[in-house]
Amino acid sequence: MNGLPDGPVPVYDVELSARLPRVASAGPVGSTDAPSHARLLLRLHTRPLSDVVVPLTPDGLEPEQLAGVLTDVVPLAEAHLERDGLPAPARLTARGLDDAGVLPRCLQRRQELEAEGPWATVLIATHNRPESLVRCLDSIARLRYRRFDVVVVDSAPASDATARAVAAWQQNHAFPAVCYLRESRPGVALAHNRGLEAITGSWVAITDDDVVVDPYWLSGIVEAATSGPGVGCVTGLILPAEVNTAAQNLLEQFGGYARGYQRRSVNLNGHRPDDRLFPFTVGRLGSGANMAFETALLRERGGFDPAMGTGTAARGGDDLLALLRVITGGRTLVYEPTALVWHWHRPDYASLRRLVHDYGVGLGAYLTSAIVHEPRLLPDMVRRVAQGAWHLVGRSSEKNRHKQVGYPRELEIIELAGLARGPLAYAVSRWQHRRISR
């Protein structure tokens, strides 16, 4: 979400085919801690269309008032309804958009897949966050797509707290089945590779322990995975679960994790995006908190680079390399916004500083590892150095255009310093991995 105001911003999930909700008030006039705006995710037939920030009043917004505020979403709804073969609405009212009394094509397709779609495995790597993991598992249990199981990998745990939490959770839930694994060596890529050994599904859907998945998350992944020949990877929409602090707001300005509301299929064979830095900028198509792979393809590629990711000297980049290698290997990556997860941003500035630094290190490590794994990419990468530099520091570049006045210069310096450290960090991480794997 971009263009957020200062202060807390409550989140609303609005289905436009149902009666619109009442949006809470801004609180007493003159209040300094009450929200002045609300953030709304707008859906139609459960599919995300857009998100908007609306101003709040002391009396709140009644459904009729909200309908008046949301007039700009009607063209998006019309396009969706046209694809579904349904009549366009005359206008948005407090009752929402009329559904014409028929099941939309998109939901017909979903019902078919939920009954006959491929078996999938959800893979979660976790590190010393049992409470957060349980929250994630609770959301996974509410998935509408039921043809799946779960693998949890406990990465370099400091205690048995996560093991006990998973056992207690499974005892209270008949579905889904959860396989618990322990990986003593640190690093999220190592944890994912450990989990890959236990995957039973033809597709593996990977998420993090600090997210809550939408009930239609796995449905969206399966829809995209079966949308055409050659699909090897699916990424999805990542939205903030809350934006209540300045640090959370700054993370959204930094770029956040959302990548838009239109499905996109990209490859090297006729479906290149309008991006001069493609395929190196795969981060514009998704990230590790929400990605899925054809299991056979991921195994064929050797899984994830164990010298990368959170928990290693490289700090990150494992997800980007995996996405890149799907594309350079001749397969198609599909970005599907219906595959939605809600991410809990760290609330404090110190955590944000570490995150931005680690992002920079991980980006540098990723670009280095791309050449290690795909040496043929080096000439293409060298030719794009100037464009890449503009992407990183240009004020109007796609990366920086959402930063508001007052965005800390310190964070930009920290990120670039991390980027410069990335190649050496990757080399150190490879050496460390070889040493601990002897």
Short mmCIF file of C-alpha atoms in Angstrom, two decimals:
data_model
loop_
_atom_site.label_atom_id
_atom_site.label_comp_id
_atom_site.label_asym_id
_atom_site.label_seq_id
_atom_site.Cartn_x
_atom_site.Cartn_y
_atom_site.Cartn_z
CA MET A 1 0.00 0.00 0.00
CA ASN A 2 1.42 3.34 -1.02
CA GLY A 3 0.53 6.90 -0.04
CA LEU A 4 -0.41 5.97 3.52
CA PRO A 5 -0.87 8.79 6.04
CA ASP A 6 1.00 9.01 9.32
CA GLY A 7 -0.52 7.15 12.24
CA PRO A 8 -2.43 3.89 12.49
CA VAL A 9 -4.46 2.78 9.46
CA PRO A 10 -7.13 0.14 10.18
CA VAL A 11 -7.57 -2.56 7.56
CA TYR A 12 -10.90 -3.58 6.03
CA ASP A 13 -11.54 -6.49 3.67
CA VAL A 14 -14.50 -5.51 1.46
CA GLU A 15 -16.41 -7.91 -0.80
CA LEU A 16 -18.23 -5.81 -3.39
CA SER A 17 -20.83 -8.46 -4.23
CA ALA A 18 -22.12 -8.28 -0.63
CA ARG A 19 -23.51 -5.44 1.45
CA LEU A 20 -20.81 -2.88 2.15
CA PRO A 21 -19.55 -2.61 5.74
CA ARG A 22 -19.64 0.35 8.06
CA VAL A 23 -16.18 1.84 8.44
CA ALA A 24 -15.37 2.86 12.01
CA SER A 25 -15.00 6.45 13.10
CA ALA A 26 -11.78 8.40 13.35
CA GLY A 27 -12.28 8.88 17.06
CA PRO A 28 -12.82 12.11 19.00
CA VAL A 29 -11.98 15.36 17.28
CA GLY A 30 -8.43 16.36 18.18
CA SER A 31 -7.37 12.83 19.09
CA THR A 32 -3.73 12.22 18.22
CA ASP A 33 -3.70 8.41 18.31
CA ALA A 34 -6.95 7.66 16.48
CA PRO A 35 -6.76 6.74 12.78
CA SER A 36 -7.50 9.45 10.24
CA HIS A 37 -7.79 7.04 7.31
CA ALA A 38 -8.68 3.41 6.67
CA ARG A 39 -7.21 0.98 4.18
CA LEU A 40 -9.65 -1.13 2.18
CA LEU A 41 -8.92 -4.22 0.13
CA LEU A 42 -11.66 -4.38 -2.50
CA ARG A 43 -12.71 -7.76 -3.85
CA LEU A 44 -15.30 -9.06 -6.27
CA HIS A 45 -16.25 -12.74 -6.09
CA THR A 46 -13.42 -13.02 -3.51
CA ARG A 47 -10.83 -11.85 -6.07
CA PRO A 48 -8.76 -8.78 -5.14
CA LEU A 49 -9.41 -5.86 -7.49
CA SER A 50 -7.62 -2.96 -5.82
CA ASP A 51 -6.85 -1.29 -2.53
CA VAL A 52 -7.70 2.24 -1.51
CA VAL A 53 -7.11 4.59 1.40
CA VAL A 54 -10.21 6.51 2.46
CA PRO A 55 -10.45 9.41 4.93
CA LEU A 56 -12.40 8.84 8.12
CA THR A 57 -14.77 11.20 9.90
CA PRO A 58 -15.71 11.38 13.60
CA ASP A 59 -18.97 9.61 12.74
CA GLY A 60 -17.41 6.94 10.53
CA LEU A 61 -18.64 5.96 7.07
CA GLU A 62 -22.01 4.32 6.64
CA PRO A 63 -22.41 1.82 3.76
CA GLU A 64 -24.19 4.43 1.64
CA GLN A 65 -21.34 6.90 2.15
CA LEU A 66 -18.73 4.24 1.43
CA ALA A 67 -20.43 3.41 -1.87
CA GLY A 68 -20.06 7.06 -2.86
CA VAL A 69 -16.36 7.05 -1.97
CA LEU A 70 -15.66 3.91 -4.02
CA THR A 71 -16.99 5.06 -7.39
CA ASP A 72 -13.55 4.68 -9.00
CA VAL A 73 -13.64 0.91 -8.50
CA VAL A 74 -16.69 0.43 -10.76
CA PRO A 75 -14.63 0.22 -14.01
CA LEU A 76 -12.49 -2.52 -12.45
CA ALA A 77 -15.62 -4.38 -11.42
CA GLU A 78 -17.06 -3.99 -14.91
CA ALA A 79 -13.96 -5.57 -16.47
CA HIS A 80 -14.16 -8.51 -14.07
CA LEU A 81 -17.87 -9.01 -14.71
CA GLU A 82 -17.34 -8.89 -18.47
CA ARG A 83 -14.80 -11.72 -18.21
CA ASP A 84 -17.37 -13.65 -16.19
CA GLY A 85 -20.07 -13.05 -18.79
CA LEU A 86 -22.17 -11.02 -16.36
CA PRO A 87 -23.89 -7.66 -16.90
CA ALA A 88 -22.08 -4.54 -15.76
CA PRO A 89 -23.56 -2.67 -12.77
CA ALA A 90 -25.22 0.68 -13.19
CA ARG A 91 -23.49 1.85 -10.01
CA LEU A 92 -22.20 0.69 -6.66
CA THR A 93 -24.76 0.91 -3.86
CA ALA A 94 -24.75 0.10 -0.16
CA ARG A 95 -26.05 -3.35 -1.11
CA GLY A 96 -22.93 -3.94 -3.18
CA LEU A 97 -22.95 -5.06 -6.79
CA ASP A 98 -25.84 -7.22 -7.92
CA ASP A 99 -24.68 -10.76 -8.71
CA ALA A 100 -27.39 -11.44 -11.33
CA GLY A 101 -28.34 -14.57 -9.42
CA VAL A 102 -25.86 -16.84 -11.23
CA LEU A 103 -22.56 -18.41 -10.24
CA PRO A 104 -19.74 -16.45 -11.91
CA ARG A 105 -17.43 -18.32 -14.26
CA CYS A 106 -14.45 -17.65 -12.02
CA LEU A 107 -16.16 -19.38 -9.11
CA GLN A 108 -17.31 -22.26 -11.31
CA ARG A 109 -13.69 -22.86 -12.29
CA ARG A 110 -12.63 -22.68 -8.65
CA GLN A 111 -15.23 -25.24 -7.59
CA GLU A 112 -13.98 -27.63 -10.26
CA LEU A 113 -10.39 -27.27 -9.08
CA GLU A 114 -11.30 -27.60 -5.42
CA ALA A 115 -12.86 -30.97 -6.26
CA GLU A 116 -10.28 -32.31 -8.71
CA GLY A 117 -7.15 -30.15 -8.51
CA PRO A 118 -3.62 -31.44 -7.87
CA TRP A 119 -2.40 -32.44 -4.44
CA ALA A 120 -0.25 -29.72 -2.89
CA THR A 121 2.02 -29.42 0.12
CA VAL A 122 2.36 -26.22 2.14
CA LEU A 123 5.94 -25.69 3.35
CA ILE A 124 6.77 -23.37 6.26
CA ALA A 125 10.26 -22.74 7.61
CA THR A 126 10.17 -21.28 11.11
CA HIS A 127 12.76 -20.01 13.58
CA ASN A 128 11.94 -19.48 17.26
CA ARG A 129 8.47 -18.00 16.69
CA PRO A 130 5.99 -20.63 17.90
CA GLU A 131 3.16 -18.18 18.59
CA SER A 132 3.43 -16.67 15.13
CA LEU A 133 3.62 -20.13 13.57
CA VAL A 134 0.43 -21.23 15.33
CA ARG A 135 -1.36 -18.15 14.00
CA CYS A 136 -0.21 -19.09 10.50
CA LEU A 137 -1.32 -22.71 10.92
CA ASP A 138 -4.72 -21.55 12.15
CA SER A 139 -5.19 -19.63 8.90
CA ILE A 140 -4.01 -22.59 6.83
CA ALA A 141 -6.63 -24.79 8.48
CA ARG A 142 -9.27 -22.41 7.09
CA LEU A 143 -8.20 -22.83 3.46
CA ARG A 144 -11.06 -23.60 1.10
CA TYR A 145 -8.85 -25.77 -1.09
CA ARG A 146 -8.52 -28.99 0.92
CA ARG A 147 -6.27 -31.18 -1.22
CA PHE A 148 -3.06 -30.53 0.69
CA ASP A 149 -0.87 -31.35 3.64
CA VAL A 150 1.71 -29.29 5.56
CA VAL A 151 5.43 -29.59 6.28
CA VAL A 152 6.91 -27.42 9.04
CA VAL A 153 10.69 -27.18 9.28
CA ASP A 154 12.08 -25.97 12.61
CA SER A 155 15.22 -24.08 11.56
CA ALA A 156 18.11 -24.05 14.05
CA PRO A 157 15.77 -23.91 17.06
CA ALA A 158 16.97 -22.60 20.40
CA SER A 159 14.58 -24.91 22.27
CA ASP A 160 11.82 -27.44 21.73
CA ALA A 161 9.11 -24.76 21.99
CA THR A 162 8.19 -24.97 18.30
CA ALA A 163 8.09 -28.76 18.33
CA ARG A 164 5.74 -28.69 21.30
CA ALA A 165 3.57 -26.00 19.70
CA VAL A 166 3.19 -28.01 16.49
CA ALA A 167 2.37 -31.19 18.39
CA ALA A 168 -0.26 -29.38 20.46
CA TRP A 169 -1.74 -27.76 17.38
CA GLN A 170 -1.98 -31.07 15.52
CA GLN A 171 -3.63 -32.72 18.52
CA ASN A 172 -6.41 -30.14 18.31
CA HIS A 173 -6.82 -30.23 14.52
CA ALA A 174 -7.83 -33.28 12.52
CA PHE A 175 -6.98 -31.42 9.30
CA PRO A 176 -4.57 -30.73 7.75
CA ALA A 177 -1.88 -33.30 8.48
CA VAL A 178 1.35 -31.61 9.60
CA CYS A 179 4.79 -33.17 9.24
CA TYR A 180 7.30 -31.63 11.66
CA LEU A 181 11.00 -31.67 10.73
CA ARG A 182 14.04 -30.23 12.46
CA GLU A 183 17.01 -28.71 10.64
CA SER A 184 19.86 -27.97 13.03
CA ARG A 185 21.91 -25.93 10.55
CA PRO A 186 20.86 -22.25 10.24
CA GLY A 187 19.45 -20.77 7.05
CA VAL A 188 16.00 -20.63 5.51
CA ALA A 189 17.21 -22.18 2.25
CA LEU A 190 18.58 -25.18 4.13
CA ALA A 191 15.27 -25.46 5.95
CA HIS A 192 13.34 -25.37 2.68
CA ASN A 193 15.63 -28.00 1.19
CA ARG A 194 15.08 -30.19 4.24
CA GLY A 195 11.34 -29.80 3.79
CA LEU A 196 11.58 -30.54 0.08
CA GLU A 197 12.59 -34.09 0.99
CA ALA A 198 9.18 -34.65 2.62
CA ILE A 199 6.94 -32.99 0.03
CA THR A 200 4.10 -35.26 -1.13
CA GLY A 201 2.29 -32.84 -3.45
CA SER A 202 2.95 -32.22 -7.12
CA TRP A 203 3.12 -28.54 -6.13
CA VAL A 204 4.79 -27.05 -3.07
CA ALA A 205 3.39 -23.76 -1.74
CA ILE A 206 5.88 -21.89 0.44
CA THR A 207 5.04 -19.25 3.00
CA ASP A 208 6.51 -17.79 6.19
CA ASP A 209 5.56 -18.06 9.84
CA ASP A 210 4.82 -14.32 10.07
CA VAL A 211 1.88 -14.33 7.65
CA VAL A 212 -1.80 -15.22 7.72
CA VAL A 213 -2.97 -16.84 4.51
CA ASP A 214 -6.26 -15.88 2.89
CA PRO A 215 -8.87 -18.67 2.73
CA TYR A 216 -8.49 -18.66 -1.07
CA TRP A 217 -4.68 -18.56 -1.10
CA LEU A 218 -4.13 -22.14 -2.19
CA SER A 219 -7.10 -21.99 -4.57
CA GLY A 220 -5.40 -19.08 -6.33
CA ILE A 221 -2.10 -20.92 -6.54
CA VAL A 222 -3.71 -24.00 -8.07
CA GLU A 223 -5.72 -21.91 -10.54
CA ALA A 224 -2.55 -20.20 -11.75
CA ALA A 225 -0.54 -23.44 -11.77
CA THR A 226 -3.08 -25.03 -14.10
CA SER A 227 -3.68 -21.92 -16.23
CA GLY A 228 -1.51 -23.03 -19.13
CA PRO A 229 1.37 -25.23 -20.29
CA GLY A 230 4.84 -24.67 -18.95
CA VAL A 231 3.93 -23.05 -15.64
CA GLY A 232 6.69 -23.87 -13.17
CA CYS A 233 6.17 -21.26 -10.47
CA VAL A 234 3.38 -19.15 -9.00
CA THR A 235 3.76 -16.06 -6.84
CA GLY A 236 1.02 -14.09 -5.13
CA LEU A 237 -0.12 -10.89 -3.49
CA ILE A 238 1.36 -9.95 -0.10
CA LEU A 239 -0.43 -7.21 1.83
CA PRO A 240 0.32 -5.74 5.27
CA ALA A 241 -1.83 -7.20 8.02
CA GLU A 242 -1.55 -3.89 9.82
CA VAL A 243 0.02 -0.47 9.34
CA ASN A 244 -0.08 0.95 12.84
CA THR A 245 3.41 2.38 13.29
CA ALA A 246 5.77 4.70 11.46
CA ALA A 247 8.14 1.80 10.77
CA GLN A 248 5.37 -0.23 9.12
CA ASN A 249 4.46 2.79 7.01
CA LEU A 250 8.08 3.24 5.96
CA LEU A 251 8.33 -0.40 4.91
CA GLU A 252 5.40 0.17 2.55
CA GLN A 253 7.18 3.23 1.13
CA PHE A 254 10.34 1.17 0.78
CA GLY A 255 8.37 -1.03 -1.57
CA GLY A 256 6.42 -3.40 0.62
CA TYR A 257 5.60 -6.77 -0.84
CA ALA A 258 2.50 -6.12 -2.96
CA ARG A 259 2.99 -6.56 -6.71
CA GLY A 260 -0.34 -5.47 -8.13
CA TYR A 261 -3.81 -6.81 -8.87
CA GLN A 262 -3.47 -8.24 -12.38
CA ARG A 263 -2.46 -11.79 -13.19
CA ARG A 264 0.80 -11.81 -15.16
CA SER A 265 2.48 -14.71 -16.94
CA VAL A 266 6.15 -14.14 -17.78
CA ASN A 267 8.83 -16.18 -19.51
CA LEU A 268 11.61 -15.76 -22.06
CA ASN A 269 9.51 -17.07 -24.92
CA GLY A 270 7.14 -14.31 -25.94
CA HIS A 271 5.88 -13.16 -22.55
CA ARG A 272 8.54 -10.71 -21.42
CA PRO A 273 7.27 -7.89 -19.21
CA ASP A 274 7.90 -4.27 -20.12
CA ASP A 275 10.98 -4.16 -17.92
CA ARG A 276 14.47 -3.51 -19.29
CA LEU A 277 16.03 -5.26 -16.31
CA PHE A 278 14.05 -8.48 -16.72
CA PRO A 279 14.71 -11.26 -15.75
CA PHE A 280 17.02 -9.96 -13.02
CA THR A 281 14.21 -7.96 -11.40
CA VAL A 282 12.17 -11.05 -10.48
CA GLY A 283 11.53 -9.39 -7.12
CA ARG A 284 8.90 -7.31 -8.92
CA LEU A 285 6.97 -10.55 -9.41
CA GLY A 286 6.96 -11.90 -5.87
CA SER A 287 8.99 -12.96 -2.87
CA GLY A 288 9.60 -15.86 -0.53
CA ALA A 289 6.61 -15.35 1.76
CA ASN A 290 4.29 -16.35 -1.07
CA MET A 291 5.63 -18.59 -3.80
CA ALA A 292 4.88 -22.05 -5.15
CA PHE A 293 6.80 -24.40 -7.41
CA GLU A 294 6.15 -27.53 -9.37
CA THR A 295 7.80 -29.99 -7.01
CA ALA A 296 9.57 -31.99 -9.71
CA LEU A 297 11.03 -28.81 -11.20
CA LEU A 298 12.32 -27.53 -7.87
CA ARG A 299 13.94 -30.88 -7.13
CA GLU A 300 15.45 -30.99 -10.61
CA ARG A 301 17.03 -27.58 -9.95
CA GLY A 302 18.50 -28.86 -6.69
CA GLY A 303 16.17 -26.87 -4.47
CA PHE A 304 17.42 -23.60 -3.02
CA ASP A 305 21.00 -22.36 -2.81
CA PRO A 306 21.92 -23.36 0.78
CA ALA A 307 24.38 -20.48 1.10
CA MET A 308 21.59 -17.91 0.81
CA GLY A 309 18.63 -16.64 2.78
CA THR A 310 17.80 -15.46 6.27
CA GLY A 311 20.06 -17.10 8.82
CA THR A 312 23.17 -17.00 6.61
CA ALA A 313 25.82 -14.37 5.96
CA ALA A 314 24.05 -13.66 2.65
CA ARG A 315 20.93 -12.55 4.59
CA GLY A 316 18.51 -13.19 1.69
CA GLY A 317 18.19 -13.68 -2.05
CA ASP A 318 17.37 -17.40 -2.02
CA ASP A 319 13.82 -16.75 -3.19
CA LEU A 320 14.92 -14.42 -5.99
CA LEU A 321 17.44 -16.92 -7.32
CA ALA A 322 14.85 -19.70 -7.34
CA LEU A 323 12.38 -17.51 -9.26
CA LEU A 324 15.08 -16.44 -11.72
CA ARG A 325 16.11 -20.01 -12.47
CA VAL A 326 12.54 -21.01 -13.25
CA ILE A 327 12.46 -18.32 -15.94
CA THR A 328 15.98 -18.86 -17.31
CA GLY A 329 15.22 -22.58 -17.44
CA GLY A 330 12.51 -21.91 -20.00
CA ARG A 331 9.46 -22.20 -17.78
CA THR A 332 6.69 -19.71 -17.02
CA LEU A 333 6.17 -17.78 -13.79
CA VAL A 334 2.62 -16.66 -13.04
CA TYR A 335 1.86 -13.85 -10.61
CA GLU A 336 -1.66 -14.41 -9.24
CA PRO A 337 -3.16 -11.80 -6.87
CA THR A 338 -5.91 -14.16 -5.71
CA ALA A 339 -3.14 -16.12 -3.99
CA LEU A 340 -3.14 -13.63 -1.11
CA VAL A 341 -1.35 -13.61 2.23
CA TRP A 342 -1.28 -10.95 4.95
CA HIS A 343 2.18 -10.13 6.31
CA TRP A 344 2.86 -8.82 9.81
CA HIS A 345 5.46 -6.09 9.34
CA ARG A 346 7.87 -5.50 12.21
CA PRO A 347 6.53 -2.54 14.21
CA ASP A 348 9.76 -0.82 15.33
CA TYR A 349 12.34 1.26 13.50
CA ALA A 350 15.35 -0.78 14.68
CA SER A 351 13.87 -3.89 13.06
CA LEU A 352 13.19 -1.93 9.89
CA ARG A 353 16.83 -0.79 9.73
CA ARG A 354 18.02 -4.39 9.99
CA LEU A 355 15.51 -5.50 7.38
CA VAL A 356 16.55 -2.83 4.88
CA HIS A 357 20.23 -3.64 5.41
CA ASP A 358 19.60 -7.36 5.03
CA TYR A 359 17.56 -6.71 1.90
CA GLY A 360 20.53 -4.89 0.39
CA VAL A 361 22.96 -7.67 1.32
CA GLY A 362 20.57 -10.28 -0.03
CA LEU A 363 20.15 -8.41 -3.30
CA GLY A 364 23.91 -8.24 -3.80
CA ALA A 365 24.24 -11.91 -2.90
CA TYR A 366 21.45 -12.81 -5.31
CA LEU A 367 23.06 -11.03 -8.25
CA THR A 368 26.36 -12.74 -7.45
CA SER A 369 24.78 -16.16 -7.11
CA ALA A 370 22.94 -15.68 -10.40
CA ILE A 371 26.29 -15.55 -12.18
CA VAL A 372 27.64 -18.50 -10.18
CA HIS A 373 24.67 -20.67 -11.15
CA GLU A 374 24.05 -19.19 -14.62
CA PRO A 375 27.40 -17.86 -15.97
CA ARG A 376 25.81 -17.20 -19.37
CA LEU A 377 23.89 -14.32 -17.77
CA LEU A 378 27.05 -12.28 -17.07
CA PRO A 379 27.23 -10.37 -20.38
CA ASP A 380 23.55 -9.45 -20.16
CA MET A 381 23.99 -8.29 -16.56
CA VAL A 382 27.03 -6.15 -17.42
CA ARG A 383 25.13 -4.44 -20.24
CA ARG A 384 22.44 -3.38 -17.78
CA VAL A 385 24.62 -1.94 -15.01
CA ALA A 386 23.67 1.66 -15.78
CA GLN A 387 19.96 0.84 -15.91
CA GLY A 388 20.28 -1.11 -12.67
CA ALA A 389 21.99 1.82 -10.96
CA TRP A 390 19.15 4.14 -12.01
CA HIS A 391 16.62 1.63 -10.72
CA LEU A 392 18.35 1.66 -7.32
CA VAL A 393 18.93 5.40 -6.82
CA GLY A 394 16.76 7.27 -9.31
CA ARG A 395 14.09 9.28 -7.49
CA SER A 396 11.45 8.52 -10.11
CA SER A 397 12.42 4.89 -10.68
CA GLU A 398 9.86 2.16 -10.14
CA LYS A 399 11.66 1.20 -6.95
CA ASN A 400 11.68 4.68 -5.37
CA ARG A 401 8.63 6.47 -6.73
CA HIS A 402 6.45 5.60 -3.72
CA LYS A 403 8.78 7.16 -1.16
CA GLN A 404 7.20 10.21 0.42
CA VAL A 405 8.80 13.45 1.54
CA GLY A 406 10.65 12.72 4.76
CA TYR A 407 11.61 9.14 3.91
CA PRO A 408 14.84 8.65 5.89
CA ARG A 409 17.97 9.08 3.82
CA GLU A 410 19.59 6.80 6.37
CA LEU A 411 17.58 3.84 5.10
CA GLU A 412 18.70 4.45 1.53
CA ILE A 413 22.35 4.54 2.62
CA ILE A 414 21.94 1.39 4.71
CA GLU A 415 20.42 -0.46 1.76
CA LEU A 416 23.20 0.55 -0.64
CA ALA A 417 25.86 -0.33 1.92
CA GLY A 418 24.28 -3.75 2.28
CA LEU A 419 24.19 -4.18 -1.49
CA ALA A 420 27.92 -3.46 -1.68
CA ARG A 421 28.57 -6.13 0.96
CA GLY A 422 26.44 -8.70 -0.83
CA PRO A 423 29.05 -10.35 -3.09
CA LEU A 424 31.55 -10.87 -0.25
CA ALA A 425 28.75 -11.99 2.06
CA TYR A 426 27.74 -14.63 -0.47
CA ALA A 427 31.33 -15.86 -0.75
CA VAL A 428 31.60 -16.08 3.04
CA SER A 429 28.28 -17.88 3.24
CA ARG A 430 29.37 -20.47 0.66
CA TRP A 431 32.54 -21.10 2.65
CA GLN A 432 30.58 -21.43 5.88
CA HIS A 433 28.14 -23.86 4.28
CA ARG A 434 30.95 -26.07 3.00
CA ARG A 435 32.52 -26.09 6.46
CA ILE A 436 29.35 -27.07 8.36
CA SER A 437 28.40 -29.67 5.75
CA ARG A 438 31.61 -31.68 6.05
#
